[in-house]
Amino acid sequence: EDPSTLPERPPIVTIMGHVDHGKTTMLDWLRRSSVAAQEHGGITQHIGAFSVKLSSGKQITFLDTPGHAAFLTMRQRGANVTDIVILVVAADDSVKPQTLEALKHARAANVPIIVAINKIDKDEARVDQVKADLARHGVEIEDYGGDVQVACVSGKTGEGMDSLEENILTLSEILDVRADPGGLAEGWVLESSVKSQGRSASVLVKRGTMRKGDIVAAGTAWAKIRTLRNEAGMEVDEAPPGMPVEVLGWRELPDAGDEVLQAPNEARVREAINYRIELKSHEKAASEQE
Ligand code: GTP
Ligand code: NA
Ligand code: MG
């Protein structure tokens, strides 16, 4: 099958950067313009990710900060959950150790970056200095003839945030992010916890469509999906690629970073899980012998 004929899916974006450079402030600003906030009066659930619908109708999915842990686990397993990294650099503080750390992670995961120079509303903002510092660290920004887009923003006032969103869409068009909404669903656990309604996992669907009643496995845990909820806490019947959802109905709590795979039936999922449990106990026995 020709992948270029598959439907587009929302790009998945992670915000990284040095401490206090404004990651949470930017996410909060974006969250306020999220699909859920627009459609349900601003009350959003924390499910590790949220979707922003642009005026063009296109969507972008942002991973929340706790999604970071899952991002790192998944990268250690050689998988990329994110399509794009937004590297936040405060205009009054410029490049710092964790900026370089984030850059290193993005490069190791082979994920393209967009630079967001934040806090441009401040008197101390020195945008040109930040650009020069980034270039000095090998970031090929567009101002210096490279292809890394730079957005100058304020997460506080919202200035420049629309052009950041445009930058994301431009890059995702180049990356051509598409996914098959058919076939058995696949995704990633972003976070998991026990709630009053039972064991809950937020899942980012990567391929296929996750539906109520589906049987899915994640590590040695499995679920017959009882309830799917979007970021507004509203029940939904299905989740297409790129959509984060809360999944209820787990027999055991899965771990953040686990891959979620739909199984055709309960017998198959039990078989797969028994195999994984056996594998784990063999690995444990082998490591105890050392
Ligand atoms: P950590 O999660 O601790 O690494 O920090 P962070 O990157 O999430 O930064 P956070 O959003 O918490 O912002 C740190 C401080 O900078 C807070 O006091 C924010 O109000 C402030 N801040 C963030 N963005 C802006 C901005 O665009 N302009 C101004 N003036 N202040 C900002
Ligand atoms: Na902070
Ligand atoms: Mg923060």
Tab-separated table of C-alpha atoms and ligand atoms in Angstrom:
chain	number	residue	atom	x	y	z
A	1	GLU	CA	0.000	0.000	0.000
A	2	ASP	CA	1.226	3.495	-0.860
A	3	PRO	CA	1.590	5.336	2.497
A	4	SER	CA	1.144	8.729	0.823
A	5	THR	CA	-2.507	7.859	0.142
A	6	LEU	CA	-3.280	7.324	3.853
A	7	PRO	CA	-5.218	10.041	5.717
A	8	GLU	CA	-3.237	12.729	7.523
A	9	ARG	CA	-3.146	12.553	11.297
A	10	PRO	CA	-2.410	15.345	13.789
A	11	PRO	CA	1.318	15.866	14.419
A	12	ILE	CA	2.444	14.922	17.932
A	13	VAL	CA	4.525	17.608	19.586
A	14	THR	CA	6.619	17.697	22.779
A	15	ILE	CA	7.848	20.888	24.450
A	16	MET	CA	11.320	20.674	25.993
A	17	GLY	CA	13.811	23.154	27.401
A	18	HIS	CA	15.673	24.489	30.416
A	19	VAL	CA	14.042	24.872	33.832
A	20	ASP	CA	11.825	27.967	34.136
A	21	HIS	CA	12.109	28.851	30.448
A	22	GLY	CA	8.308	28.666	30.205
A	23	LYS	CA	7.285	25.142	29.097
A	24	THR	CA	4.306	24.952	31.444
A	25	THR	CA	3.225	28.520	30.691
A	26	MET	CA	3.261	27.786	26.964
A	27	LEU	CA	1.362	24.508	27.462
A	28	ASP	CA	-1.229	26.306	29.595
A	29	TRP	CA	-1.701	28.892	26.880
A	30	LEU	CA	-2.076	26.195	24.237
A	31	ARG	CA	-4.379	24.136	26.457
A	32	ARG	CA	-6.763	27.060	26.750
A	33	SER	CA	-7.153	26.932	22.963
A	34	SER	CA	-7.497	23.139	23.000
A	35	VAL	CA	-10.381	21.320	21.354
A	36	ALA	CA	-11.806	20.339	24.729
A	37	ALA	CA	-11.557	23.838	26.139
A	38	GLN	CA	-13.302	25.291	23.101
A	39	GLU	CA	-16.062	22.707	23.032
A	40	HIS	CA	-16.685	22.262	26.726
A	41	GLY	CA	-16.169	25.594	28.407
A	42	GLY	CA	-12.547	25.232	29.355
A	43	ILE	CA	-12.684	22.266	31.723
A	44	THR	CA	-9.968	19.907	30.604
A	45	GLN	CA	-8.903	16.634	32.199
A	46	HIS	CA	-5.281	15.822	32.672
A	47	ILE	CA	-4.631	12.867	30.387
A	48	GLY	CA	-0.999	13.488	29.424
A	49	ALA	CA	-1.776	15.092	26.097
A	50	PHE	CA	-4.296	17.414	24.480
A	51	SER	CA	-5.332	18.479	21.005
A	52	VAL	CA	-5.454	21.998	19.651
A	53	LYS	CA	-7.709	22.733	16.702
A	54	LEU	CA	-6.491	25.615	14.539
A	55	SER	CA	-8.769	28.025	12.683
A	56	SER	CA	-7.841	26.095	9.519
A	57	GLY	CA	-9.522	23.051	11.100
A	58	LYS	CA	-6.219	21.196	11.414
A	59	GLN	CA	-5.268	19.647	14.727
A	60	ILE	CA	-2.033	19.442	16.679
A	61	THR	CA	-1.561	17.050	19.612
A	62	PHE	CA	0.708	18.263	22.422
A	63	LEU	CA	2.235	15.939	24.997
A	64	ASP	CA	2.043	17.334	28.533
A	65	THR	CA	5.055	17.527	30.832
A	66	PRO	CA	4.349	14.153	32.545
A	67	GLY	CA	4.312	12.783	29.012
A	68	HIS	CA	8.022	13.577	29.119
A	69	ALA	CA	8.720	10.525	31.271
A	70	ALA	CA	6.876	8.340	28.794
A	71	PHE	CA	8.727	10.089	25.967
A	72	LEU	CA	12.074	9.128	27.503
A	73	THR	CA	11.012	5.534	28.278
A	74	MET	CA	9.772	5.102	24.750
A	75	ARG	CA	12.930	6.555	23.311
A	76	GLN	CA	14.993	4.137	25.421
A	77	ARG	CA	12.950	1.396	23.764
A	78	GLY	CA	13.839	2.834	20.396
A	79	ALA	CA	10.424	4.237	19.652
A	80	ASN	CA	9.425	7.782	18.935
A	81	VAL	CA	6.063	8.897	20.138
A	82	THR	CA	6.704	12.478	19.119
A	83	ASP	CA	7.005	13.874	15.591
A	84	ILE	CA	8.320	17.302	16.559
A	85	VAL	CA	10.171	18.792	19.549
A	86	ILE	CA	9.605	22.438	20.429
A	87	LEU	CA	12.824	23.646	22.007
A	88	VAL	CA	11.913	26.500	24.354
A	89	VAL	CA	14.628	29.049	25.096
A	90	ALA	CA	13.897	32.036	27.329
A	91	ALA	CA	14.916	35.243	25.586
A	92	ASP	CA	16.312	36.694	28.840
A	93	ASP	CA	18.385	33.626	29.738
A	94	SER	CA	19.429	32.080	26.407
A	95	VAL	CA	20.957	28.607	25.965
A	96	LYS	CA	21.468	26.702	29.245
A	97	PRO	CA	22.547	23.118	30.155
A	98	GLN	CA	19.037	21.622	29.893
A	99	THR	CA	18.541	23.372	26.541
A	100	LEU	CA	21.519	21.408	25.273
A	101	GLU	CA	20.255	18.240	26.990
A	102	ALA	CA	16.892	18.582	25.224
A	103	LEU	CA	18.700	19.191	21.947
A	104	LYS	CA	20.751	16.043	22.511
A	105	HIS	CA	17.593	13.974	23.146
A	106	ALA	CA	15.878	15.311	20.042
A	107	ARG	CA	18.932	14.565	17.923
A	108	ALA	CA	19.349	11.061	19.389
A	109	ALA	CA	15.686	10.316	18.680
A	110	ASN	CA	16.065	11.859	15.216
A	111	VAL	CA	13.120	14.176	15.860
A	112	PRO	CA	13.144	17.542	14.079
A	113	ILE	CA	12.927	20.655	16.232
A	114	ILE	CA	11.316	24.058	16.081
A	115	VAL	CA	12.830	26.739	18.319
A	116	ALA	CA	10.467	28.856	20.404
A	117	ILE	CA	12.216	31.887	21.839
A	118	ASN	CA	9.951	32.649	24.791
A	119	LYS	CA	9.434	35.631	27.127
A	120	ILE	CA	9.848	38.179	24.320
A	121	ASP	CA	7.544	40.476	26.316
A	122	LYS	CA	10.331	41.057	28.844
A	123	ASP	CA	12.579	44.139	28.752
A	124	GLU	CA	15.594	41.863	29.206
A	125	ALA	CA	14.751	39.833	26.063
A	126	ARG	CA	17.727	39.465	23.742
A	127	VAL	CA	16.419	37.518	20.768
A	128	ASP	CA	19.487	38.043	18.547
A	129	GLN	CA	21.777	36.796	21.302
A	130	VAL	CA	19.683	33.616	21.663
A	131	LYS	CA	19.844	33.025	17.910
A	132	ALA	CA	23.619	33.458	17.903
A	133	ASP	CA	24.003	31.102	20.888
A	134	LEU	CA	21.840	28.439	19.202
A	135	ALA	CA	23.856	28.725	15.989
A	136	ARG	CA	27.044	28.373	18.028
A	137	HIS	CA	25.674	25.046	19.337
A	138	GLY	CA	25.008	23.749	15.853
A	139	VAL	CA	21.296	24.531	15.573
A	140	GLU	CA	20.820	25.439	11.920
A	141	ILE	CA	18.229	28.175	12.332
A	142	GLU	CA	16.533	29.757	9.335
A	143	ASP	CA	17.928	33.222	10.139
A	144	TYR	CA	21.394	31.843	9.401
A	145	GLY	CA	20.390	29.976	6.263
A	146	GLY	CA	19.419	26.698	7.939
A	147	ASP	CA	16.040	24.972	7.960
A	148	VAL	CA	15.183	25.071	11.680
A	149	GLN	CA	12.193	27.379	12.112
A	150	VAL	CA	12.256	29.934	14.922
A	151	ALA	CA	9.149	31.429	16.532
A	152	CYS	CA	9.440	34.395	18.888
A	153	VAL	CA	6.703	34.038	21.479
A	154	SER	CA	5.348	34.984	24.846
A	155	GLY	CA	3.555	32.187	26.639
A	156	LYS	CA	2.313	34.876	28.985
A	157	THR	CA	0.648	37.246	26.504
A	158	GLY	CA	0.156	34.732	23.683
A	159	GLU	CA	2.114	36.919	21.256
A	160	GLY	CA	3.581	34.862	18.413
A	161	MET	CA	1.841	31.643	19.490
A	162	ASP	CA	-0.195	31.536	16.266
A	163	SER	CA	2.959	31.668	14.169
A	164	LEU	CA	4.420	28.864	16.297
A	165	GLU	CA	1.320	26.803	15.411
A	166	GLU	CA	1.838	27.669	11.742
A	167	ASN	CA	5.490	26.566	12.032
A	168	ILE	CA	4.307	23.221	13.416
A	169	LEU	CA	1.879	22.727	10.529
A	170	THR	CA	4.532	23.662	7.958
A	171	LEU	CA	6.943	21.119	9.425
A	172	SER	CA	4.295	18.413	9.735
A	173	GLU	CA	3.437	18.893	6.062
A	174	ILE	CA	7.097	18.350	5.201
A	175	LEU	CA	7.221	15.301	7.500
A	176	ASP	CA	3.949	14.134	5.896
A	177	VAL	CA	2.461	12.563	9.026
A	178	ARG	CA	-0.138	10.009	8.046
A	179	ALA	CA	-1.607	6.888	9.599
A	180	ASP	CA	-3.939	4.067	8.678
A	181	PRO	CA	-7.159	4.399	10.711
A	182	GLY	CA	-8.031	0.796	9.832
A	183	GLY	CA	-6.697	-2.526	11.111
A	184	LEU	CA	-5.796	-3.440	14.688
A	185	ALA	CA	-5.157	-0.344	16.818
A	186	GLU	CA	-1.742	0.555	18.243
A	187	GLY	CA	-0.704	3.245	20.667
A	188	TRP	CA	1.355	4.249	23.690
A	189	VAL	CA	0.531	4.544	27.378
A	190	LEU	CA	1.322	8.136	28.400
A	191	GLU	CA	0.404	7.732	32.052
A	192	SER	CA	-1.606	5.394	34.246
A	193	SER	CA	-3.233	5.539	37.659
A	194	VAL	CA	-5.985	4.045	39.777
A	195	LYS	CA	-9.005	6.335	39.936
A	196	SER	CA	-12.409	6.035	41.562
A	197	GLN	CA	-13.705	4.559	38.281
A	198	GLY	CA	-10.932	1.934	38.329
A	199	ARG	CA	-7.623	1.464	36.574
A	200	SER	CA	-7.047	4.201	34.044
A	201	ALA	CA	-4.451	4.722	31.340
A	202	SER	CA	-4.140	7.598	28.932
A	203	VAL	CA	-3.299	6.273	25.538
A	204	LEU	CA	-2.084	8.081	22.469
A	205	VAL	CA	-3.366	6.199	19.433
A	206	LYS	CA	-0.694	5.817	16.801
A	207	ARG	CA	-2.345	3.648	14.180
A	208	GLY	CA	-5.781	2.132	13.689
A	209	THR	CA	-8.836	3.258	15.642
A	210	MET	CA	-9.392	2.370	19.291
A	211	ARG	CA	-13.012	1.571	20.132
A	212	LYS	CA	-15.166	0.731	23.118
A	213	GLY	CA	-15.227	-3.055	23.514
A	214	ASP	CA	-11.800	-3.556	21.918
A	215	ILE	CA	-9.363	-5.919	23.597
A	216	VAL	CA	-5.908	-4.408	24.065
A	217	ALA	CA	-2.646	-5.462	25.723
A	218	ALA	CA	0.096	-3.241	27.170
A	219	GLY	CA	3.093	-5.061	28.620
A	220	THR	CA	1.597	-7.764	30.823
A	221	ALA	CA	-1.634	-5.821	31.395
A	222	TRP	CA	-4.760	-6.045	29.281
A	223	ALA	CA	-8.167	-4.466	28.985
A	224	LYS	CA	-11.507	-5.006	27.404
A	225	ILE	CA	-12.181	-1.324	26.847
A	226	ARG	CA	-15.158	-0.360	28.986
A	227	THR	CA	-14.966	3.401	28.544
A	228	LEU	CA	-13.048	5.828	26.339
A	229	ARG	CA	-12.913	9.468	27.350
A	230	ASN	CA	-11.447	12.495	25.631
A	231	GLU	CA	-9.442	15.278	27.305
A	232	ALA	CA	-12.685	16.991	28.342
A	233	GLY	CA	-13.723	13.852	30.235
A	234	MET	CA	-16.515	13.204	27.716
A	235	GLU	CA	-17.197	9.609	26.713
A	236	VAL	CA	-16.351	8.867	23.103
A	237	ASP	CA	-16.951	5.721	21.060
A	238	GLU	CA	-13.644	5.766	19.257
A	239	ALA	CA	-10.209	7.372	19.027
A	240	PRO	CA	-8.466	7.761	15.638
A	241	PRO	CA	-4.680	8.101	15.107
A	242	GLY	CA	-3.130	11.103	16.887
A	243	MET	CA	-5.925	11.343	19.460
A	244	PRO	CA	-5.156	11.028	23.180
A	245	VAL	CA	-7.835	9.160	25.175
A	246	GLU	CA	-8.370	7.831	28.640
A	247	VAL	CA	-8.938	4.071	28.556
A	248	LEU	CA	-10.812	2.274	31.351
A	249	GLY	CA	-11.320	-1.470	31.824
A	250	TRP	CA	-7.808	-2.704	32.678
A	251	ARG	CA	-7.405	-6.029	34.517
A	252	GLU	CA	-4.042	-4.732	35.722
A	253	LEU	CA	-2.427	-1.285	35.592
A	254	PRO	CA	-0.129	-0.822	32.555
A	255	ASP	CA	3.071	1.256	32.782
A	256	ALA	CA	3.711	4.635	31.160
A	257	GLY	CA	5.736	4.090	28.009
A	258	ASP	CA	4.224	0.660	27.285
A	259	GLU	CA	3.068	0.003	23.769
A	260	VAL	CA	-0.638	-0.739	23.452
A	261	LEU	CA	-1.666	-3.355	20.905
A	262	GLN	CA	-5.171	-4.415	20.033
A	263	ALA	CA	-5.770	-8.178	19.907
A	264	PRO	CA	-8.437	-9.815	17.751
A	265	ASN	CA	-9.934	-11.666	20.751
A	266	GLU	CA	-9.524	-12.509	24.438
A	267	ALA	CA	-7.821	-15.863	23.806
A	268	ARG	CA	-5.106	-14.198	21.729
A	269	VAL	CA	-4.470	-11.481	24.307
A	270	ARG	CA	-4.192	-14.048	27.129
A	271	GLU	CA	-1.759	-16.069	25.044
A	272	ALA	CA	0.398	-12.993	24.321
A	273	ILE	CA	0.395	-11.938	27.953
A	274	ASN	CA	1.217	-15.408	29.299
A	275	TYR	CA	4.161	-15.464	26.924
A	276	ARG	CA	5.351	-12.061	28.173
A	277	ILE	CA	4.963	-13.126	31.822
A	278	GLU	CA	6.965	-16.296	31.135
A	279	LEU	CA	9.637	-14.267	29.337
A	280	LYS	CA	9.850	-11.890	32.312
A	281	SER	CA	10.282	-14.758	34.823
A	282	HIS	CA	13.001	-16.317	32.635
A	283	GLU	CA	14.809	-12.972	32.491
A	284	LYS	CA	14.472	-12.636	36.260
A	285	ALA	CA	15.823	-16.163	36.860
A	286	ALA	CA	18.710	-15.531	34.462
A	287	SER	CA	19.686	-12.263	36.163
A	288	GLU	CA	19.536	-13.949	39.605
A	289	GLN	CA	21.972	-16.628	38.411
A	290	GLU	CA	24.571	-14.023	37.433
B	1	GTP	P1	9.986	23.962	34.932
B	1	GTP	O1	8.812	23.078	34.683
B	1	GTP	O2	10.232	24.235	36.388
B	1	GTP	O3	11.227	23.547	34.223
B	1	GTP	O4	9.630	25.427	34.355
B	1	GTP	P2	8.880	25.762	33.012
B	1	GTP	O5	9.799	25.703	31.864
B	1	GTP	O6	7.631	25.002	32.930
B	1	GTP	O7	8.585	27.324	33.230
B	1	GTP	P3	7.245	27.970	33.738
B	1	GTP	O8	6.196	27.921	32.706
B	1	GTP	O9	6.924	27.438	35.075
B	1	GTP	O10	7.694	29.489	33.842
B	1	GTP	C1	8.704	29.903	34.718
B	1	GTP	C2	8.486	31.362	35.083
B	1	GTP	O11	8.589	32.177	33.919
B	1	GTP	C3	7.101	31.636	35.663
B	1	GTP	O12	7.218	32.614	36.651
B	1	GTP	C4	6.338	32.176	34.472
B	1	GTP	O13	5.286	33.037	34.833
B	1	GTP	C5	7.405	32.921	33.710
B	1	GTP	N1	7.129	32.968	32.271
B	1	GTP	C6	6.904	31.924	31.455
B	1	GTP	N2	6.684	32.338	30.200
B	1	GTP	C7	6.782	33.686	30.221
B	1	GTP	C8	6.675	34.704	29.230
B	1	GTP	O14	6.457	34.471	28.040
B	1	GTP	N3	6.862	35.986	29.664
B	1	GTP	C9	7.136	36.304	30.939
B	1	GTP	N4	7.299	37.587	31.243
B	1	GTP	N5	7.241	35.375	31.893
B	1	GTP	C10	7.073	34.085	31.546
B	2	NA	NA	9.098	26.475	36.796
B	3	MG	MG	6.998	23.325	34.048
